[in-house]
C-alpha angles and dihedrals in degrees: 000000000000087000082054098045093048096046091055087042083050087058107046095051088057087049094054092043091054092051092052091051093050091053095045084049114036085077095058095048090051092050087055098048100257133118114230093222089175155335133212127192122197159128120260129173091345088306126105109235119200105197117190131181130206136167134186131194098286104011146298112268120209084257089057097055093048091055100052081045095056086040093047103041086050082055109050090042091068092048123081088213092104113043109175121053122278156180118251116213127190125187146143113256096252130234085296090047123169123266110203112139130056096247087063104057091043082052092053097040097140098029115109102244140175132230148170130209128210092233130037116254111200089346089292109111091164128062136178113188156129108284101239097173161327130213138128095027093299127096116213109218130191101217120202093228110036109025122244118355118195098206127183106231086230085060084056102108087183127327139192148182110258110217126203138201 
C-alpha cells in the first residue's frame, strides 16, 4: 500500500509540475508567435525530461524548434520551478497530435479524432470519430460506432487527431 501511495504521489508531483511549467511558459510561446500544445514532465532513465510541444500556422521547422529551446530553457533556468537538473525537449506535436485547450479542438472541427473519457457515457469511455463541434465548454463528436456525442471538456480523459493515410 506505501509503494502504491508514493507512486500516485509521484504522479501527481510530475503533473503539477507540468502544469507550472506550462503556465511560466505558455506566455512565451504566444509572444513568439507558437502555440504550447503541451508539456510533460517526467523521469526517464534516472534523468528529468522536460517535453514540451509547440506548434505554429504552417509548421514548426527544426529552427524553430532550436529558438523556443534556447527561450525556454533561459527561461526555466531563472525559475526555481525545476530543481534538480534536467533534459529539455522541443518538438512539434506530430500528425496525432494532442488536443487539450479549447482553441485546438475549434482549430480541428472536421478532422476524425479519438478520445477517452474518464466515465463511461452510455458505456462507451472511447470515441473515433469526425469533430462536429466545440462550444460552451463541451465538443460534439460523430463516433464511428454510436452515432453524435455531445461531451464536457472536463469529462475528456486524453484526445487526439486521428490521422489517416
Amino acid at each position: 500500500m506505501i509503494a502504491v501511495f508514493y507512486f500516485c504521489k509521484d504522479m501527481i508531483i510530475k503533473m503539477t509540475k507540468a502544469k507550472e511549467i506550462e503556465s511560466l511558459l505558455e506566455p512565451v510561446a504566444i509572444k513568439e508567435g507558437y502555440e504550447l500544445v503541451d508539456v510533460q514532465y517526467a523521469k526517464e532513465n534516472g534523468d528529468w525530461v522536460a517535453r514540451i510541444f509547440i506548434d505554429k500556422d504552417g509548421g514548426v521547422t527544426m529552427s524553430d524548434c532550436e529558438k523556443m529551446s534556447m527561450l525556454f530553457g533561459a527561461v526555466l533556468d531563472e525559475t526555481i520551478i525545476l530543481k534538480d537538473s534536467y533534459v529539455l525537449e522541443i518538438s512539434s506535436p506530430g500528425l496525432n497530435r494532442v488536443l487539450k485547450k479549447e482553441e485546438s479542438f475549434k482549430r480541428f472541427i472536421g478532422s476524425k479524432i479519438r478520445l477517452q473519457t474518464v466515465e463511461p457515457i452510455n458505456n462507451q469511455k472511447n470515441f473515433l470519430g469526425n469533430l462536429l463541434d466545440c462550444k460552451d465548454g463541451k465538443i460534439k463528436i460523430d463516433d464511428v460506432s454510436n452515432g453524435i456525442f455531445e461531451i464536457n471538456f472536463l469529462d475528456i480523459k486524453k484526445a487526439n487527431v486521428e490521422t489517416e493515410f
